[in-house]
Short mmCIF file of C-alpha atoms and ligand atoms in Angstrom, two decimals:
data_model
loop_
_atom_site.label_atom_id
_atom_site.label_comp_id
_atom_site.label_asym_id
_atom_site.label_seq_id
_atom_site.Cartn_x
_atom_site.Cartn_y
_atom_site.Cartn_z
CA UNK H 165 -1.95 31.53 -46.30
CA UNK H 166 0.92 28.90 -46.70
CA UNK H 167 1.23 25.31 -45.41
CA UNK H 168 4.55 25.30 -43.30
CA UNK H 169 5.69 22.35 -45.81
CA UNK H 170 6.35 19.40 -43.27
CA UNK H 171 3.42 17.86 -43.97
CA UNK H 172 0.50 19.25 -41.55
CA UNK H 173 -1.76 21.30 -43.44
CA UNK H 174 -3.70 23.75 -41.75
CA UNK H 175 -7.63 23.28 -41.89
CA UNK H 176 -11.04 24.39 -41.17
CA UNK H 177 -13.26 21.21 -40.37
CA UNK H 178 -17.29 21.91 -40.41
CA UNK H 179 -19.19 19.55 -38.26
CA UNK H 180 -22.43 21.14 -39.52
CA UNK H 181 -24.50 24.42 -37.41
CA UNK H 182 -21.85 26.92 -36.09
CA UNK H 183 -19.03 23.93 -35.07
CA UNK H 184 -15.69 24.17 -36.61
CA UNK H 185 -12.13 22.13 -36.00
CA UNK H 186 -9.59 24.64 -36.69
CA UNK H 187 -6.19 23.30 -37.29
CA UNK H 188 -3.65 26.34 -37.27
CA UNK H 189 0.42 26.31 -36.48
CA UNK H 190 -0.33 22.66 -35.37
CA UNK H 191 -2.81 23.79 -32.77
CA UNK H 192 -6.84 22.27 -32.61
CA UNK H 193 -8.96 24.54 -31.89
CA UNK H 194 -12.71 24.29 -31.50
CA UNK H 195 -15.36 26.62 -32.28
CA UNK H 196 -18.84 26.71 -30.64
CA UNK H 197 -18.63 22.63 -30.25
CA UNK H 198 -22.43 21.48 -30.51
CA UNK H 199 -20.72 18.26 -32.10
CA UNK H 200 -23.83 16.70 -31.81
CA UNK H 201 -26.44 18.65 -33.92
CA UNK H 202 -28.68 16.85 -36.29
CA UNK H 203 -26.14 17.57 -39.13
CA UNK H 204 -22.82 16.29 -37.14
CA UNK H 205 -20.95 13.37 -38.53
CA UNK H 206 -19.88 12.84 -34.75
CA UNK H 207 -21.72 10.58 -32.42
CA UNK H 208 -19.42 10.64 -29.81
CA UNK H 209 -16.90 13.12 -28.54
CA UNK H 210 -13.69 10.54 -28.26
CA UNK H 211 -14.46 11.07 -31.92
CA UNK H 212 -12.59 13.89 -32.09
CA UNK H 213 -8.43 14.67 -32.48
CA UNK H 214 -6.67 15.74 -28.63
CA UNK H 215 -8.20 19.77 -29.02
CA UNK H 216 -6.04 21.99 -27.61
CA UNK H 217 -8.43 25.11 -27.30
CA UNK H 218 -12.11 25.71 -27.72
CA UNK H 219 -13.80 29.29 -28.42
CA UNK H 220 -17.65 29.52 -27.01
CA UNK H 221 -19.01 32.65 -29.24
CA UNK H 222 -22.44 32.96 -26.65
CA UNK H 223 -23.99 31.27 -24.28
CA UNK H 224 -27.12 29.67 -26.51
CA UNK H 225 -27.24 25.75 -26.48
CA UNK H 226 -26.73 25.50 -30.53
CA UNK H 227 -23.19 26.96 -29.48
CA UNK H 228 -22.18 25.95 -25.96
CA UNK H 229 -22.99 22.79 -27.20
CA UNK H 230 -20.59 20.06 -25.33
CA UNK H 231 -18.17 21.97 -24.27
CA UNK H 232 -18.14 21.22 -20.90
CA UNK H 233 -17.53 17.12 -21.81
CA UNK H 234 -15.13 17.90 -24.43
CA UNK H 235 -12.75 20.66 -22.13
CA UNK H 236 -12.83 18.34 -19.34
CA UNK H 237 -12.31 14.67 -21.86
CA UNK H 238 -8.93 16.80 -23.52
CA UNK H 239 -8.39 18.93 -20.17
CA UNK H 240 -8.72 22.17 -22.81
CA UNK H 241 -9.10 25.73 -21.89
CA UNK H 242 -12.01 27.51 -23.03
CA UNK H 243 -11.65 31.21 -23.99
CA UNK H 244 -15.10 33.23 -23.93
CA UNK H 245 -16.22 36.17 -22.82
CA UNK H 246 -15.46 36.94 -18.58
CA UNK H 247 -19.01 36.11 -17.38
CA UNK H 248 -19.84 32.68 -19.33
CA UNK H 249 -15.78 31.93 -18.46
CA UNK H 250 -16.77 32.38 -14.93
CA UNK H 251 -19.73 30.52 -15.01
CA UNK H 252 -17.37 27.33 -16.68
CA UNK H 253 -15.00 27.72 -13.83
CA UNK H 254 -17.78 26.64 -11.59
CA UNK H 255 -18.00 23.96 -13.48
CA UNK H 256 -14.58 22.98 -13.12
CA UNK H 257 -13.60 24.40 -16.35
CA UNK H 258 -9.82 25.90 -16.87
CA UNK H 259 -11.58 29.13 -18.86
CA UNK H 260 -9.55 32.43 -19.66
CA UNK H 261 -12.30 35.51 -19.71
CA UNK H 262 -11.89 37.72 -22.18
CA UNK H 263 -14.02 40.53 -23.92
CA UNK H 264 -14.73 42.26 -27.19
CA UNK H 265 -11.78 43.80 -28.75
CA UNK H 266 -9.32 42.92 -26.42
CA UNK H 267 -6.29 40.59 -28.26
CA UNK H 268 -5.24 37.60 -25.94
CA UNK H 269 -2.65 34.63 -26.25
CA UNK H 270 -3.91 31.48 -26.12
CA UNK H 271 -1.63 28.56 -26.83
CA UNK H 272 0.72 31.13 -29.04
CA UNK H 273 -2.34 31.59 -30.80
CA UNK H 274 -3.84 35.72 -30.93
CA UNK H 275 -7.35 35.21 -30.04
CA UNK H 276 -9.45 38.52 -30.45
CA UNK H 277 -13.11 38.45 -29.73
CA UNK H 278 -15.21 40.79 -31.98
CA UNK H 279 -19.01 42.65 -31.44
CA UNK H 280 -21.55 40.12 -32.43
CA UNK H 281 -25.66 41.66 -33.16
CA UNK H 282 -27.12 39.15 -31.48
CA UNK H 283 -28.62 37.96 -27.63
CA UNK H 284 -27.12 36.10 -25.12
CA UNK H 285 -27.80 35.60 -21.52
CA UNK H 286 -24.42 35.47 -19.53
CA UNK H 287 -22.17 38.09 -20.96
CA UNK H 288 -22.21 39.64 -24.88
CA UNK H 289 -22.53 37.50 -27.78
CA UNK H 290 -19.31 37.62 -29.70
CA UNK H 291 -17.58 36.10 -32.90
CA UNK H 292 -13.53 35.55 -32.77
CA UNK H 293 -10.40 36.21 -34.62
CA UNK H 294 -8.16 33.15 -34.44
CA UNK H 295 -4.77 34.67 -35.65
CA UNK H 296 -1.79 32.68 -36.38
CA UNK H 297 1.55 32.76 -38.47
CA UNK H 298 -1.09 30.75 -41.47
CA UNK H 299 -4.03 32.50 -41.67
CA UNK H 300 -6.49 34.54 -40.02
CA UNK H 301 -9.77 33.41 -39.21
CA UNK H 302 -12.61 35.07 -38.30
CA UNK H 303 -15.98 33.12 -37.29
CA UNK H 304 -18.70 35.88 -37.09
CA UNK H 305 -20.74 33.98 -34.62
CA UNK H 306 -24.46 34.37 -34.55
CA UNK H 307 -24.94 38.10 -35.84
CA UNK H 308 -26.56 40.15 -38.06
CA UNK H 309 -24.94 42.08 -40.70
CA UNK H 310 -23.08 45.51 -38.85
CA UNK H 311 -20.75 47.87 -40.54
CA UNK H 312 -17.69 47.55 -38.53
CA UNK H 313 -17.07 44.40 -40.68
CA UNK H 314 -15.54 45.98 -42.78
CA UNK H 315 -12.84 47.78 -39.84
CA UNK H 316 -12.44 44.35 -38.76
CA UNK H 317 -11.37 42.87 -42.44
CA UNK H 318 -9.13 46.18 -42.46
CA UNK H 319 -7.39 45.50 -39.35
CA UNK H 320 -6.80 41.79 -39.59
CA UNK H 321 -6.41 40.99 -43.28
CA UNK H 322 -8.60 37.62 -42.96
CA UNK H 323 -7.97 34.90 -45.04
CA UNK H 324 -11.38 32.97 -44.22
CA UNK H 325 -14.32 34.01 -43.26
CA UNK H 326 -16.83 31.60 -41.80
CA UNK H 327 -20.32 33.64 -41.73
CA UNK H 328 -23.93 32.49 -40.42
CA UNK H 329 -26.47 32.51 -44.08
CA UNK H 330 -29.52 30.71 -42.69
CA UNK H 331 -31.36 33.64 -41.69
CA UNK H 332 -34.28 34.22 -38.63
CA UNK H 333 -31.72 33.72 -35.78
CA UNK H 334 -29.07 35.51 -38.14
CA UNK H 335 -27.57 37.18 -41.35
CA UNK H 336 -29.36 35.34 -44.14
CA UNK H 337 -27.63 35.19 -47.64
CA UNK H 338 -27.91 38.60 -48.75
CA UNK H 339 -26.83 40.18 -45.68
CA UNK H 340 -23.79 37.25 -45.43
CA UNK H 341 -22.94 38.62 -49.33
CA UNK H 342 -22.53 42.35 -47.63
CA UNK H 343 -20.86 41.07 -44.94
CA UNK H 344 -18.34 39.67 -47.46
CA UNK H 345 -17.98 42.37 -49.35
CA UNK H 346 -17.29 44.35 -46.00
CA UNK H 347 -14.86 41.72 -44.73
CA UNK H 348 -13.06 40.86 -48.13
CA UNK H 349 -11.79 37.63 -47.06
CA UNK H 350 -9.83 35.48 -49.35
CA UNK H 351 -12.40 32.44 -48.59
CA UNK H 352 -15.87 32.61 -47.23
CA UNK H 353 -17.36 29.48 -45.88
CA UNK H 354 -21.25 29.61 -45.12
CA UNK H 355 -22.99 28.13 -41.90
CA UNK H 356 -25.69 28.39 -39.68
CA UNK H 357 -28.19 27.03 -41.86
CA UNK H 358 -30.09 23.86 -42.73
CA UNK H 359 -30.14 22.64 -39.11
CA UNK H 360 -34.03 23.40 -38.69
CA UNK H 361 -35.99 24.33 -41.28
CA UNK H 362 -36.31 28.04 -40.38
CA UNK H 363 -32.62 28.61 -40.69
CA UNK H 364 -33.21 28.05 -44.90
CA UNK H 365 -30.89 30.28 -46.29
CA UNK H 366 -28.57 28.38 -48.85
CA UNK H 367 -25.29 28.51 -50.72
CA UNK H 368 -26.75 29.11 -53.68
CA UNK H 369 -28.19 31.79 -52.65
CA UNK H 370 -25.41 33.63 -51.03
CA UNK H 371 -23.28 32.43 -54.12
CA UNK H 372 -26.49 34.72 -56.27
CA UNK H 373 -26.12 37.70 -54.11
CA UNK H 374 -22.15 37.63 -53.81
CA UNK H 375 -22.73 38.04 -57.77
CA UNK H 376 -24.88 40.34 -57.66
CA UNK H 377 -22.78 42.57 -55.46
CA UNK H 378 -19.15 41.60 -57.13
CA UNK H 379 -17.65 39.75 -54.70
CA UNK H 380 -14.26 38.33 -55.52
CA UNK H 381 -14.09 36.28 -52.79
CA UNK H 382 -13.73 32.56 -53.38
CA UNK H 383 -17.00 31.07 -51.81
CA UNK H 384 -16.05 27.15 -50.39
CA UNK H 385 -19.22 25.48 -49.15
CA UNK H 386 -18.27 22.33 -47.26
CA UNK H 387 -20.50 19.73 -46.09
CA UNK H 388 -20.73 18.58 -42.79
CA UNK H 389 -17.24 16.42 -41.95
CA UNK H 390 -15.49 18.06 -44.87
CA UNK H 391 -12.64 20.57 -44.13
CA UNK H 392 -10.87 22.90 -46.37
CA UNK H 393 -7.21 22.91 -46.10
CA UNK H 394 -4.39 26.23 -46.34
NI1 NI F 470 -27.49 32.40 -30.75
MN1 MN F 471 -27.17 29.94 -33.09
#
């Protein structure tokens, strides 16, 4: 990870639930934008910076979120898997299809869509790979805890990791702490938890069972607005 030193840091920007503001070789990109979930500092989408690209991970509303007002507000494309992108072109969405495993440029960003254990109704869940010249970023998505993880560290050396802990829907802590140890990121940021109260895993339990296991990986837990900069 390096900042490229004129002044515009990279970042990863949690706006609580699975929604992240990625900032990487001066592109925004948005992750599974449900900007307005009961933890969001956002109230209103003209809240956010001009977002270049956003990444749908599945088709559930806690991750779909407002896409549809925020691609057609910045006139953004929306990479997701073929069948939801098809779906969003019917909505007048400019949406590139793409599927698990397959690498694609978006915005001279590599964008590579990974498995995801998890349900969805219009095409596979998925989480992504946003790889570019500062880091590599993979957001798991909503999943539970599979062993190609650790293939998928292997292959894409990733800098931060930003994995579901709240459990019921997902990984909870101790299978996030595995999935770390799999992934070996440099940074691992939690989400996916504290929305409702059945998503309860917490930080400090992950940070217990990253112990436990001997995880070197630096854990950063942000709170909702907060971003961590590389
Ligand atoms: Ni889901
Ligand atoms: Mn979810």
């Amino acid at each position: 990870m390096s900042s490229d030193g004129d002044g515009s840091m990279g970042y990863v920007k949690w706006y609580g639930h699975a929604a992240f503001e990625i900032k990487v070789d001066d592109k925004v990109v948005l992750i599974d934008p449900w900007i307005k979930n009961p933890k969001s500092p956002l109230k209103y989408i003209n809240e956010l910076p001009k977002i270049d690209l956003i990444i749908v991970t599945h088709d559930h509303n806690d991750h779909l979120g407002e896409t549809v007002e925020i691609a057609k507000k910045f006139n953004s494309s929306v990479v997701t898997t073929f069948e939801l992108a098809n779906e969003m072109r019917g909505q007048g969405i400019d949406s590139i299809g793409a599927n698990i495993g397959g690498p694609i440029k978006a915005k001279d960003l590599t964008i590579i869509l990974t498995p995801a254990v998890h349900s969805s109704t219009a095409g596979s869940p998925t989480g992504v790979i946003i790889r570019g010249s500062e880091a590599s970023i993979y957001h798991a998505g909503d999943t539970g805890v599979f062993a190609t993880m650790e293939l998928i560290g292997k292959m894409y050396s990733i800098d931060i990791a930003l994995l579901p802990i709240g459990g019921h829907f997902t990984m909870g802590p101790y299978e996030a702490a595995w999935a770390t140890k799999m992934i070996n990121p440099k940074v691992v940021i939690p989400m996916h938890y504290g929305t409702f109260p059945v998503i309860s895993g917490s930080p400090e339990e992950f940070e217990k069972y990253l112990k436990t296991l001997g995880v070197s990986t630096r854990l950063v837990v942000l709170k909702p607005g907060e971003k961590y900069e590389f």
